[in-house]
Every structure is written in structure tokens, then in C-alpha cells.
mmCIF file of C-alpha atoms and ligand atoms in Angstrom:
data_model
loop_
_atom_site.group_PDB
_atom_site.id
_atom_site.type_symbol
_atom_site.label_atom_id
_atom_site.label_comp_id
_atom_site.label_asym_id
_atom_site.label_seq_id
_atom_site.Cartn_x
_atom_site.Cartn_y
_atom_site.Cartn_z
ATOM 1 C CA MET A 1 207.988 -176.827 31.448
ATOM 2 C CA GLY A 2 210.033 -175.497 28.552
ATOM 3 C CA PHE A 3 213.204 -173.799 29.705
ATOM 4 C CA THR A 4 214.205 -175.161 33.072
ATOM 5 C CA SER A 5 213.422 -178.814 32.784
ATOM 6 C CA LYS A 6 216.012 -179.193 30.022
ATOM 7 C CA ILE A 7 218.942 -176.920 30.782
ATOM 8 C CA LYS A 8 221.118 -176.426 33.811
ATOM 9 C CA THR A 9 222.677 -173.022 34.432
ATOM 10 C CA ILE A 10 225.843 -174.706 35.688
ATOM 11 C CA GLU A 11 226.816 -178.356 35.474
ATOM 12 C CA TRP A 12 229.889 -180.395 36.419
ATOM 13 C CA THR A 13 230.767 -182.809 33.654
ATOM 14 C CA ASP A 14 234.041 -184.647 32.834
ATOM 15 C CA ASN A 15 236.044 -182.558 35.301
ATOM 16 C CA ILE A 16 234.942 -179.225 33.864
ATOM 17 C CA SER A 17 232.239 -176.800 34.954
ATOM 18 C CA ARG A 18 229.923 -175.976 32.058
ATOM 19 C CA MET A 19 227.789 -172.874 32.424
ATOM 20 C CA ILE A 20 225.399 -170.746 30.408
ATOM 21 C CA ASP A 21 227.047 -167.435 29.460
ATOM 22 C CA GLN A 22 224.573 -164.973 30.967
ATOM 23 C CA THR A 23 226.354 -161.896 29.623
ATOM 24 C CA ILE A 24 225.042 -162.490 26.101
ATOM 25 C CA LEU A 25 221.465 -163.541 26.862
ATOM 26 C CA PRO A 26 218.832 -163.169 25.497
ATOM 27 C CA HIS A 27 220.428 -162.565 22.072
ATOM 28 C CA GLU A 28 222.683 -165.606 22.097
ATOM 29 C CA PHE A 29 222.453 -168.876 23.999
ATOM 30 C CA LYS A 30 225.924 -170.370 24.542
ATOM 31 C CA THR A 31 227.668 -172.418 27.181
ATOM 32 C CA VAL A 32 231.232 -171.850 28.397
ATOM 33 C CA ASP A 33 233.563 -174.555 29.720
ATOM 34 C CA ILE A 34 235.439 -173.502 32.846
ATOM 35 C CA LYS A 35 238.584 -175.597 33.263
ATOM 36 C CA THR A 36 240.624 -173.843 35.965
ATOM 37 C CA CYS A 37 240.058 -172.144 39.295
ATOM 38 C CA GLU A 38 241.273 -168.856 37.792
ATOM 39 C CA GLU A 39 238.749 -169.121 34.944
ATOM 40 C CA MET A 40 236.056 -169.697 37.578
ATOM 41 C CA PHE A 41 237.114 -166.573 39.497
ATOM 42 C CA ASN A 42 236.770 -164.538 36.284
ATOM 43 C CA ALA A 43 233.434 -166.146 35.364
ATOM 44 C CA ILE A 44 231.986 -165.155 38.753
ATOM 45 C CA LYS A 45 233.546 -161.683 38.780
ATOM 46 C CA ASN A 46 232.439 -160.883 35.233
ATOM 47 C CA MET A 47 228.971 -162.355 35.832
ATOM 48 C CA ILE A 48 229.073 -165.070 33.180
ATOM 49 C CA VAL A 49 227.429 -166.895 36.078
ATOM 50 C CA ARG A 50 225.441 -164.773 38.542
ATOM 51 C CA GLY A 51 222.662 -165.033 41.106
ATOM 52 C CA ALA A 52 223.405 -166.101 44.679
ATOM 53 C CA PRO A 53 222.723 -169.871 44.546
ATOM 54 C CA ALA A 54 224.368 -170.225 41.103
ATOM 55 C CA ILE A 55 227.561 -168.506 42.221
ATOM 56 C CA GLY A 56 227.534 -170.739 45.297
ATOM 57 C CA ILE A 57 227.683 -173.799 43.071
ATOM 58 C CA ALA A 58 230.266 -172.049 40.879
ATOM 59 C CA GLY A 59 232.382 -171.596 44.020
ATOM 60 C CA ALA A 60 232.003 -175.292 44.901
ATOM 61 C CA HIS A 61 233.044 -176.278 41.365
ATOM 62 C CA GLY A 62 235.906 -173.766 41.563
ATOM 63 C CA ILE A 63 237.274 -175.632 44.591
ATOM 64 C CA SER A 64 236.879 -178.944 42.714
ATOM 65 C CA LEU A 65 238.963 -177.469 39.879
ATOM 66 C CA ALA A 66 241.536 -176.094 42.346
ATOM 67 C CA ALA A 67 241.814 -179.493 44.069
ATOM 68 C CA LEU A 68 242.418 -181.235 40.726
ATOM 69 C CA GLU A 69 245.088 -178.644 39.820
ATOM 70 C CA LEU A 70 246.860 -178.716 43.189
ATOM 71 C CA ALA A 71 247.003 -182.514 43.307
ATOM 72 C CA LYS A 72 249.320 -182.257 40.264
ATOM 73 C CA ILE A 73 251.765 -179.856 41.921
ATOM 74 C CA THR A 74 252.196 -181.258 45.436
ATOM 75 C CA SER A 75 252.152 -184.637 47.145
ATOM 76 C CA ASN A 76 252.409 -183.099 50.628
ATOM 77 C CA LYS A 77 248.971 -183.169 52.242
ATOM 78 C CA ASP A 78 249.495 -180.190 54.605
ATOM 79 C CA GLU A 79 250.767 -178.100 51.725
ATOM 80 C CA PHE A 80 247.839 -179.232 49.535
ATOM 81 C CA ILE A 81 245.298 -178.144 52.162
ATOM 82 C CA GLN A 82 247.030 -174.798 52.737
ATOM 83 C CA LEU A 83 247.139 -174.083 48.980
ATOM 84 C CA LEU A 84 243.493 -175.106 48.671
ATOM 85 C CA LYS A 85 242.532 -172.698 51.462
ATOM 86 C CA ASN A 86 244.403 -169.922 49.637
ATOM 87 C CA LYS A 87 242.365 -170.714 46.500
ATOM 88 C CA ALA A 88 239.211 -170.616 48.624
ATOM 89 C CA GLU A 89 239.978 -167.069 49.804
ATOM 90 C CA TYR A 90 240.794 -166.050 46.234
ATOM 91 C CA LEU A 91 237.472 -167.420 44.901
ATOM 92 C CA LYS A 92 235.493 -165.814 47.733
ATOM 93 C CA SER A 93 236.942 -162.431 46.792
ATOM 94 C CA ALA A 94 235.310 -162.576 43.326
ATOM 95 C CA ARG A 95 232.072 -161.068 44.685
ATOM 96 C CA PRO A 96 231.406 -159.966 48.284
ATOM 97 C CA THR A 97 227.624 -159.824 48.864
ATOM 98 C CA ALA A 98 226.022 -163.207 48.074
ATOM 99 C CA VAL A 99 226.813 -165.433 51.050
ATOM 100 C CA ASN A 100 226.110 -168.630 49.088
ATOM 101 C CA LEU A 101 229.570 -168.242 47.531
ATOM 102 C CA MET A 102 231.273 -168.312 50.950
ATOM 103 C CA TRP A 103 228.901 -171.045 52.233
ATOM 104 C CA ALA A 104 229.589 -173.441 49.345
ATOM 105 C CA ILE A 105 233.359 -172.875 49.374
ATOM 106 C CA ASP A 106 233.491 -173.432 53.148
ATOM 107 C CA LYS A 107 231.597 -176.730 52.725
ATOM 108 C CA GLN A 108 234.260 -177.909 50.283
ATOM 109 C CA ILE A 109 237.125 -176.826 52.557
ATOM 110 C CA GLU A 110 235.497 -178.649 55.496
ATOM 111 C CA ILE A 111 235.794 -181.870 53.469
ATOM 112 C CA ALA A 112 239.490 -181.278 52.831
ATOM 113 C CA GLU A 113 240.167 -180.567 56.502
ATOM 114 C CA SER A 114 238.091 -183.398 57.960
ATOM 115 C CA THR A 115 239.132 -186.253 55.646
ATOM 116 C CA ASN A 116 241.715 -188.468 57.212
ATOM 117 C CA SER A 117 243.078 -189.865 53.959
ATOM 118 C CA ASN A 118 245.424 -189.145 51.063
ATOM 119 C CA ILE A 119 245.233 -186.260 48.582
ATOM 120 C CA GLN A 120 243.663 -188.383 45.852
ATOM 121 C CA THR A 121 240.767 -189.383 48.118
ATOM 122 C CA ILE A 122 240.258 -185.772 49.228
ATOM 123 C CA VAL A 123 240.102 -184.636 45.587
ATOM 124 C CA GLU A 124 237.556 -187.332 44.769
ATOM 125 C CA LEU A 125 235.375 -186.391 47.754
ATOM 126 C CA ILE A 126 235.490 -182.685 46.909
ATOM 127 C CA VAL A 127 234.559 -183.308 43.265
ATOM 128 C CA LYS A 128 231.734 -185.618 44.367
ATOM 129 C CA ASN A 129 230.444 -183.090 46.865
ATOM 130 C CA GLY A 130 230.486 -180.252 44.280
ATOM 131 C CA LYS A 131 228.265 -182.379 42.043
ATOM 132 C CA LYS A 132 225.995 -183.290 44.963
ATOM 133 C CA MET A 133 225.506 -179.633 45.910
ATOM 134 C CA GLU A 134 224.644 -178.889 42.284
ATOM 135 C CA LEU A 135 221.911 -181.542 42.230
ATOM 136 C CA GLU A 136 220.561 -180.579 45.662
ATOM 137 C CA ASP A 137 220.107 -176.968 44.566
ATOM 138 C CA ILE A 138 217.323 -177.921 42.141
ATOM 139 C CA GLU A 139 215.534 -180.051 44.751
ATOM 140 C CA ILE A 140 215.719 -177.233 47.322
ATOM 141 C CA ASN A 141 214.269 -174.732 44.836
ATOM 142 C CA LYS A 142 211.388 -177.050 43.952
ATOM 143 C CA LYS A 143 210.609 -177.500 47.633
ATOM 144 C CA LEU A 144 210.629 -173.786 48.391
ATOM 145 C CA GLY A 145 208.731 -173.106 45.180
ATOM 146 C CA ASP A 146 205.936 -175.406 46.337
ATOM 147 C CA TYR A 147 205.777 -173.777 49.777
ATOM 148 C CA GLY A 148 205.714 -170.341 48.152
ATOM 149 C CA ALA A 149 202.938 -171.239 45.715
ATOM 150 C CA GLU A 150 200.618 -171.444 48.749
ATOM 151 C CA ILE A 151 200.771 -167.675 49.265
ATOM 152 C CA ILE A 152 199.964 -166.792 45.638
ATOM 153 C CA PRO A 153 196.264 -165.900 45.325
ATOM 154 C CA LYS A 154 194.207 -167.289 42.429
ATOM 155 C CA SER A 155 194.844 -165.381 39.148
ATOM 156 C CA ALA A 156 197.351 -163.140 40.969
ATOM 157 C CA THR A 157 199.706 -160.677 39.347
ATOM 158 C CA ILE A 158 203.142 -161.105 40.922
ATOM 159 C CA LEU A 159 205.854 -158.454 40.769
ATOM 160 C CA THR A 160 209.476 -159.571 40.802
ATOM 161 C CA HIS A 161 212.778 -157.701 40.673
ATOM 162 C CA CYS A 162 216.071 -158.776 39.061
ATOM 163 C CA ASN A 163 216.405 -162.450 38.130
ATOM 164 C CA ALA A 164 215.929 -165.012 40.867
ATOM 165 C CA GLY A 165 215.172 -167.715 38.338
ATOM 166 C CA ALA A 166 216.621 -170.896 36.901
ATOM 167 C CA LEU A 167 219.484 -168.725 35.659
ATOM 168 C CA ALA A 168 220.290 -167.512 39.176
ATOM 169 C CA THR A 169 220.390 -171.101 40.476
ATOM 170 C CA VAL A 170 221.245 -174.477 38.954
ATOM 171 C CA GLY A 171 217.634 -174.770 37.843
ATOM 172 C CA TYR A 172 213.983 -173.885 38.628
ATOM 173 C CA GLY A 173 214.812 -170.715 40.574
ATOM 174 C CA THR A 174 213.838 -169.224 43.928
ATOM 175 C CA ALA A 175 211.394 -166.325 43.347
ATOM 176 C CA LEU A 176 210.739 -167.677 39.851
ATOM 177 C CA GLY A 177 210.547 -171.156 41.390
ATOM 178 C CA VAL A 178 207.600 -169.885 43.448
ATOM 179 C CA ILE A 179 206.096 -168.476 40.246
ATOM 180 C CA ARG A 180 206.696 -171.753 38.368
ATOM 181 C CA SER A 181 205.040 -173.795 41.123
ATOM 182 C CA ALA A 182 202.105 -171.345 41.260
ATOM 183 C CA TYR A 183 201.762 -171.505 37.463
ATOM 184 C CA ALA A 184 201.709 -175.312 37.530
ATOM 185 C CA LYS A 185 198.556 -175.065 39.666
ATOM 186 C CA ASP A 186 197.012 -171.989 38.071
ATOM 187 C CA HIS A 187 197.788 -170.962 34.481
ATOM 188 C CA SER A 188 195.983 -167.636 34.932
ATOM 189 C CA ILE A 189 198.704 -165.997 37.066
ATOM 190 C CA LYS A 190 200.630 -163.088 35.565
ATOM 191 C CA VAL A 191 204.058 -161.612 36.253
ATOM 192 C CA PHE A 192 205.324 -158.033 36.167
ATOM 193 C CA ALA A 193 209.132 -158.026 35.829
ATOM 194 C CA ASP A 194 211.173 -154.943 36.774
ATOM 195 C CA GLU A 195 213.860 -154.341 34.151
ATOM 196 C CA THR A 196 216.486 -153.923 36.944
ATOM 197 C CA ARG A 197 218.941 -151.202 36.047
ATOM 198 C CA PRO A 198 221.804 -151.088 35.475
ATOM 199 C CA ARG A 199 222.505 -154.636 34.239
ATOM 200 C CA GLN A 200 218.926 -155.398 33.265
ATOM 201 C CA GLN A 201 218.712 -158.908 34.672
ATOM 202 C CA GLY A 202 214.919 -158.510 34.803
ATOM 203 C CA ALA A 203 214.634 -157.517 31.154
ATOM 204 C CA ARG A 204 217.338 -159.793 29.756
ATOM 205 C CA LEU A 205 216.948 -162.893 31.916
ATOM 206 C CA THR A 206 213.594 -162.970 33.749
ATOM 207 C CA THR A 207 211.468 -162.196 30.684
ATOM 208 C CA PHE A 208 213.543 -164.709 28.682
ATOM 209 C CA GLU A 209 212.920 -167.475 31.207
ATOM 210 C CA LEU A 210 209.267 -166.821 31.953
ATOM 211 C CA THR A 211 208.095 -166.325 28.384
ATOM 212 C CA ALA A 212 209.961 -169.514 27.385
ATOM 213 C CA ASP A 213 207.795 -171.311 29.960
ATOM 214 C CA GLY A 214 204.619 -169.718 28.577
ATOM 215 C CA ILE A 215 203.985 -167.522 31.630
ATOM 216 C CA ASP A 216 202.191 -164.215 30.935
ATOM 217 C CA THR A 217 204.920 -161.629 31.585
ATOM 218 C CA THR A 218 204.931 -157.822 31.400
ATOM 219 C CA LEU A 219 208.195 -155.900 31.478
ATOM 220 C CA ILE A 220 208.190 -152.573 33.359
ATOM 221 C CA THR A 221 210.968 -150.122 34.205
ATOM 222 C CA ASP A 222 212.078 -149.975 37.840
ATOM 223 C CA GLY A 223 210.369 -146.674 38.607
ATOM 224 C CA MET A 224 206.943 -147.940 37.538
ATOM 225 C CA CYS A 225 206.241 -150.371 40.395
ATOM 226 C CA SER A 226 204.447 -147.908 42.717
ATOM 227 C CA TYR A 227 202.318 -146.651 39.789
ATOM 228 C CA PHE A 228 200.987 -150.169 39.190
ATOM 229 C CA MET A 229 200.592 -150.894 42.913
ATOM 230 C CA LYS A 230 198.473 -147.751 43.324
ATOM 231 C CA LYS A 231 196.254 -148.931 40.476
ATOM 232 C CA GLY A 232 195.728 -152.222 42.372
ATOM 233 C CA MET A 233 197.418 -154.186 39.607
ATOM 234 C CA ILE A 234 199.987 -156.003 41.804
ATOM 235 C CA ASP A 235 198.745 -158.633 44.284
ATOM 236 C CA VAL A 236 202.037 -159.814 45.731
ATOM 237 C CA VAL A 237 205.795 -159.212 45.393
ATOM 238 C CA VAL A 238 208.257 -162.127 45.391
ATOM 239 C CA VAL A 239 212.000 -161.498 45.056
ATOM 240 C CA GLY A 240 215.189 -163.462 45.728
ATOM 241 C CA ALA A 241 218.023 -162.693 48.125
ATOM 242 C CA ASP A 242 221.800 -162.537 48.183
ATOM 243 C CA ARG A 243 222.278 -162.515 51.954
ATOM 244 C CA ILE A 244 219.784 -162.573 54.814
ATOM 245 C CA ALA A 245 220.927 -161.556 58.297
ATOM 246 C CA ALA A 246 219.843 -163.376 61.488
ATOM 247 C CA ASN A 247 217.142 -160.727 62.051
ATOM 248 C CA GLY A 248 215.694 -161.134 58.530
ATOM 249 C CA ASP A 249 217.182 -157.981 56.973
ATOM 250 C CA THR A 250 217.727 -158.954 53.337
ATOM 251 C CA ALA A 251 220.281 -157.875 50.733
ATOM 252 C CA ASN A 252 219.044 -158.252 47.174
ATOM 253 C CA LYS A 253 219.601 -156.479 43.858
ATOM 254 C CA ILE A 254 219.654 -152.689 44.055
ATOM 255 C CA GLY A 255 216.106 -151.357 43.798
ATOM 256 C CA THR A 256 214.539 -154.122 45.910
ATOM 257 C CA TYR A 257 214.293 -151.815 48.952
ATOM 258 C CA THR A 258 212.355 -149.263 46.900
ATOM 259 C CA VAL A 259 209.917 -151.999 45.817
ATOM 260 C CA ALA A 260 209.486 -153.097 49.463
ATOM 261 C CA ILE A 261 208.705 -149.539 50.632
ATOM 262 C CA ALA A 262 206.166 -149.106 47.826
ATOM 263 C CA ALA A 263 204.608 -152.487 48.695
ATOM 264 C CA LYS A 264 204.256 -151.538 52.375
ATOM 265 C CA TYR A 265 202.606 -148.213 51.474
ATOM 266 C CA HIS A 266 200.117 -149.929 49.169
ATOM 267 C CA ASN A 267 199.465 -152.927 51.450
ATOM 268 C CA VAL A 268 200.911 -155.394 48.948
ATOM 269 C CA PRO A 269 202.512 -158.469 50.621
ATOM 270 C CA PHE A 270 206.280 -158.555 50.027
ATOM 271 C CA TYR A 271 208.030 -161.969 50.171
ATOM 272 C CA ILE A 272 211.637 -163.100 49.926
ATOM 273 C CA ALA A 273 212.295 -166.544 48.396
ATOM 274 C CA ALA A 274 215.694 -168.046 49.217
ATOM 275 C CA PRO A 275 217.330 -171.284 50.347
ATOM 276 C CA LEU A 276 218.605 -171.522 53.931
ATOM 277 C CA SER A 277 222.139 -171.283 52.490
ATOM 278 C CA THR A 278 221.424 -167.582 51.789
ATOM 279 C CA ILE A 279 220.852 -166.921 55.500
ATOM 280 C CA ASP A 280 223.986 -165.739 57.267
ATOM 281 C CA THR A 281 223.382 -166.459 60.953
ATOM 282 C CA ASN A 282 226.827 -165.016 61.743
ATOM 283 C CA ILE A 283 225.572 -161.486 61.231
ATOM 284 C CA LYS A 284 222.956 -159.886 63.454
ATOM 285 C CA SER A 285 221.570 -157.334 61.008
ATOM 286 C CA GLY A 286 221.800 -156.046 57.458
ATOM 287 C CA ASP A 287 224.204 -153.306 58.591
ATOM 288 C CA GLU A 288 226.955 -155.918 58.515
ATOM 289 C CA ILE A 289 226.396 -156.924 54.873
ATOM 290 C CA ILE A 290 229.138 -155.815 52.480
ATOM 291 C CA ILE A 291 227.586 -154.199 49.415
ATOM 292 C CA GLU A 292 229.446 -154.711 46.149
ATOM 293 C CA GLU A 293 230.369 -151.517 44.304
ATOM 294 C CA ARG A 294 230.266 -152.325 40.610
ATOM 295 C CA ASP A 295 231.927 -150.886 37.518
ATOM 296 C CA HIS A 296 230.729 -147.332 36.852
ATOM 297 C CA ASN A 297 230.424 -148.073 33.136
ATOM 298 C CA GLU A 298 227.287 -150.076 33.985
ATOM 299 C CA VAL A 299 225.619 -146.761 34.851
ATOM 300 C CA THR A 300 227.246 -144.374 32.408
ATOM 301 C CA THR A 301 226.676 -146.428 29.284
ATOM 302 C CA ILE A 302 223.812 -148.234 27.594
ATOM 303 C CA ASN A 303 224.736 -150.706 24.864
ATOM 304 C CA GLY A 304 228.291 -149.375 24.924
ATOM 305 C CA GLU A 305 227.205 -145.767 24.382
ATOM 306 C CA ARG A 306 227.766 -143.093 27.030
ATOM 307 C CA VAL A 307 224.453 -141.614 28.149
ATOM 308 C CA CYS A 308 225.593 -138.917 30.601
ATOM 309 C CA ALA A 309 227.839 -135.882 30.943
ATOM 310 C CA ASP A 310 231.594 -136.524 31.045
ATOM 311 C CA ASN A 311 232.258 -134.976 34.457
ATOM 312 C CA VAL A 312 229.356 -136.385 36.420
ATOM 313 C CA ASN A 313 230.024 -138.396 39.629
ATOM 314 C CA ILE A 314 228.927 -142.043 39.636
ATOM 315 C CA ILE A 315 228.053 -144.451 42.473
ATOM 316 C CA ASN A 316 226.995 -148.002 41.617
ATOM 317 C CA PRO A 317 226.101 -150.235 44.566
ATOM 318 C CA GLY A 318 224.971 -153.624 43.246
ATOM 319 C CA PHE A 319 222.637 -154.402 46.148
ATOM 320 C CA ASP A 320 220.535 -152.796 48.859
ATOM 321 C CA VAL A 321 219.207 -154.081 52.174
ATOM 322 C CA THR A 322 215.479 -154.342 52.846
ATOM 323 C CA PRO A 323 214.745 -154.036 56.591
ATOM 324 C CA ASN A 324 212.937 -157.024 58.097
ATOM 325 C CA GLU A 325 209.840 -155.009 59.035
ATOM 326 C CA LEU A 326 208.989 -154.620 55.338
ATOM 327 C CA ILE A 327 209.094 -158.384 54.713
ATOM 328 C CA SER A 328 205.859 -160.433 55.000
ATOM 329 C CA GLY A 329 207.658 -163.779 54.976
ATOM 330 C CA ILE A 330 210.835 -165.578 53.889
ATOM 331 C CA ILE A 331 210.063 -168.604 51.720
ATOM 332 C CA THR A 332 212.627 -171.372 52.249
ATOM 333 C CA GLU A 333 212.889 -175.134 51.732
ATOM 334 C CA ALA A 334 212.046 -175.463 55.445
ATOM 335 C CA GLY A 335 208.752 -173.592 55.013
ATOM 336 C CA ILE A 336 207.732 -169.935 55.137
ATOM 337 C CA LEU A 337 209.478 -168.077 57.952
ATOM 338 C CA LYS A 338 207.435 -165.344 59.614
ATOM 339 C CA PRO A 339 208.338 -162.430 61.899
ATOM 340 C CA PRO A 340 209.926 -162.179 64.387
ATOM 341 C CA TYR A 341 212.680 -163.499 62.125
ATOM 342 C CA ASN A 342 215.362 -163.842 64.787
ATOM 343 C CA VAL A 343 213.095 -166.544 66.293
ATOM 344 C CA SER A 344 211.851 -168.230 63.080
ATOM 345 C CA ILE A 345 215.342 -168.261 61.538
ATOM 346 C CA LYS A 346 216.841 -169.783 64.673
ATOM 347 C CA ASN A 347 214.115 -172.452 64.684
ATOM 348 C CA ALA A 348 214.641 -173.240 60.987
ATOM 349 C CA PHE A 349 218.347 -173.905 61.633
ATOM 350 C CA SER A 350 217.771 -175.897 64.804
ATOM 351 C CA THR A 351 215.412 -178.329 63.027
ATOM 352 C CA LYS A 352 217.635 -178.624 59.919
HETATM 353 O O1 LIG B 401 224.236 -159.249 40.566
HETATM 354 P P1 LIG B 401 223.456 -160.514 40.394
HETATM 355 O O2 LIG B 401 222.792 -160.660 39.072
HETATM 356 O O3 LIG B 401 224.259 -161.721 40.803
HETATM 357 O O4 LIG B 401 222.299 -160.355 41.479
HETATM 358 C C1 LIG B 401 221.327 -161.338 41.618
HETATM 359 C C2 LIG B 401 220.244 -160.947 42.540
HETATM 360 O O5 LIG B 401 220.276 -159.941 43.212
HETATM 361 C C3 LIG B 401 219.176 -161.955 42.681
HETATM 362 O O6 LIG B 401 217.947 -161.340 42.869
HETATM 363 C C4 LIG B 401 219.534 -162.813 43.892
HETATM 364 O O7 LIG B 401 220.820 -163.353 43.760
HETATM 365 C C5 LIG B 401 218.640 -163.893 44.110
HETATM 366 S S1 LIG B 401 219.018 -165.179 43.049
HETATM 367 C C6 LIG B 401 218.065 -166.521 43.323
#
């Protein structure tokens, strides 16, 4: 297929992390070379790279960059590991909600702490592992995409929110991975993409990706989903996730919860598609998920122009939490998890 088979959202090459600049899509297609841990922090914070699995890999690459930098300033192993752990905390603070960032960084730190060798070997192992995680991400998405395709009815119209596509991962995508796998079997499927205010990942990124792959895509504004569900025009909803609690409560882009409520009311199945690395078994419910508060300019301005009164109050949470009872299933690389999620999630991790 056109877009995703050729380009990786983020790729480690010659000791740099090369990523697609998602802030300028779909008008311009450019890559940026990230050469330091600090540049990686800024790339994640400013959403040059975004989407839970993609920022996980960015975090892993960020630790690779930090390890390469720190190996030049100290030859004391204890000091190296302590400085690397400081960099890990710094990188994790770039964005708080998507757990993949913490998961990937912790995996890299585990290598540093468990390797009984010199600094040079630790650096090599970390760099190698960052690359391995990058490659595994695509395989995981293809696997979950194929499981998810099973729940897409023939000639279905699928609603999705935000961008859980190749651009939110290294390649192929999670929710859009399900759509890609379904499309490979049945070219008559259609997609409705919510524009996803305020940053418009649905309009800017999802329509860009899906139309490039030849998939029939209709862009709607966020408030339109219940209108089309009432008309019987949506057969199934598939969205991604930024963090899933042990009971299945799921944080995803702001507006997802509204879609889930509308889907329940209209008897439209509502699925989450995410790798197991998005499941945070350390938290019991969605109440414990930290929701990122984003820059208020995202709400007050459109294309750089202020669209509201000067003195109005602004709140801009980047994510919301969909309660588990609204979720028909969680599509993962280990299969489709069904309620009760505290049982199916536990089982998925015990057989991993
Ligand atoms: O703020 P973003 O663009 O990083 O948010 C992304 C989302 O909410 C996606 O839907 C989610 O990360 C799933 S990505 C496979």
C-alpha cells in the first residue's frame, strides 16, 4: 500500500533519530534529524512526533542519544547510570498521558542497570535495543491489525477519531492498522474521520494517510458523529489509545469519550486498538491517568488567528477517559480482549 509501506514515522539511522515533522503535514512532507536528548525532548513536547507508540519509540531513541552523549563525559559507570536515569526522568516529563513513553524509556534503563559490563557495551546494547523496539512496533501493529480486521463487517463504514495511524506509530498504525488490514481483504470499506479539534490530527493526518492508500475517506467535524450514527451510516468505531488502565478504562484524544457515549446510545460497536505496551497494569482505573493540559492557543486560535473574545476562560485537556463499560473490545497483538477487562488484561499479560 502507498504511504506506509515506504516511509517510517521515526527511524534510527547512523546514530541519529530521523522523524517525519508532523506539525507541517499535510502541506509539507519533511523529515527532521534529532541528534541530542534535548532535541528529542522538544520534538516530543512540541509534537513533531506524536501518537502513543511513536512517542514511545522516540523515548527509546532519546535514551540512545543520551547514552551516546554521556559516554563522552564520564568514564565512571555508576555516574553514567545515574546521569542516564536523570535523562530518563527528563524525557518522560515531555508528555504525561501516553504510557508508551514511560514503558519504552524504562525498557532502556533496565538494560543499563542489568548489564554487567563497561559503558561502551551498555551504550551499544541500548542503541541496539532502541532499533529493535522500532522494528517490533510495525510487526505488532500488523498483528493487531489482522486480529481487528475480523470484527469489521463486509462493506462497513468505520468511524475513527484523532490519528492512530502509521504517523502515530513507526508504521502501519493501530486503529488505522485495523482499517488497513480490513481494506486489504475488502476494498469496499469506508472511513469517516473526525477532524479532532483542537489540533486536527484527524483532518491533517488521518485523511492524509488513508487517501494516500486509496481508502474511501470522509472528513466530518467532531460534533457530527451522533448525527451519522442516528442515520445508520456508521457500522463500527475503532480508535487508538494513549493509556489503558487494568480495568480497561481508556485514555485517548479528547472527544473519544463523546464518540463512545454516542456509539453506546446508537448500538454501534466501539473498539480500542492498541499494543499491550499501552496498557498500564500499575493503575487500577482511569481515575489515575494524568491528563495533559495543553497550550490554550490551540483553542483560541485557528491558523494563527484568534477566534474568540479576549477575556474568555480557556481549558484544554488533551485527552479524556472512556469508561470500560462503553468499550466492546480492546484489539491487541495478543488478540481481542473482551470484558471483564480486569480478567482478560491479566490473562493477556500472563501469557505474554
Ligand atoms: O496528542 P496526540 O496527537 O499525541 O494524541 C494521539 C492520540 O490520542 C491517538 O489517538 C493515540 O495516541 C493512539 S495512537 C496509535
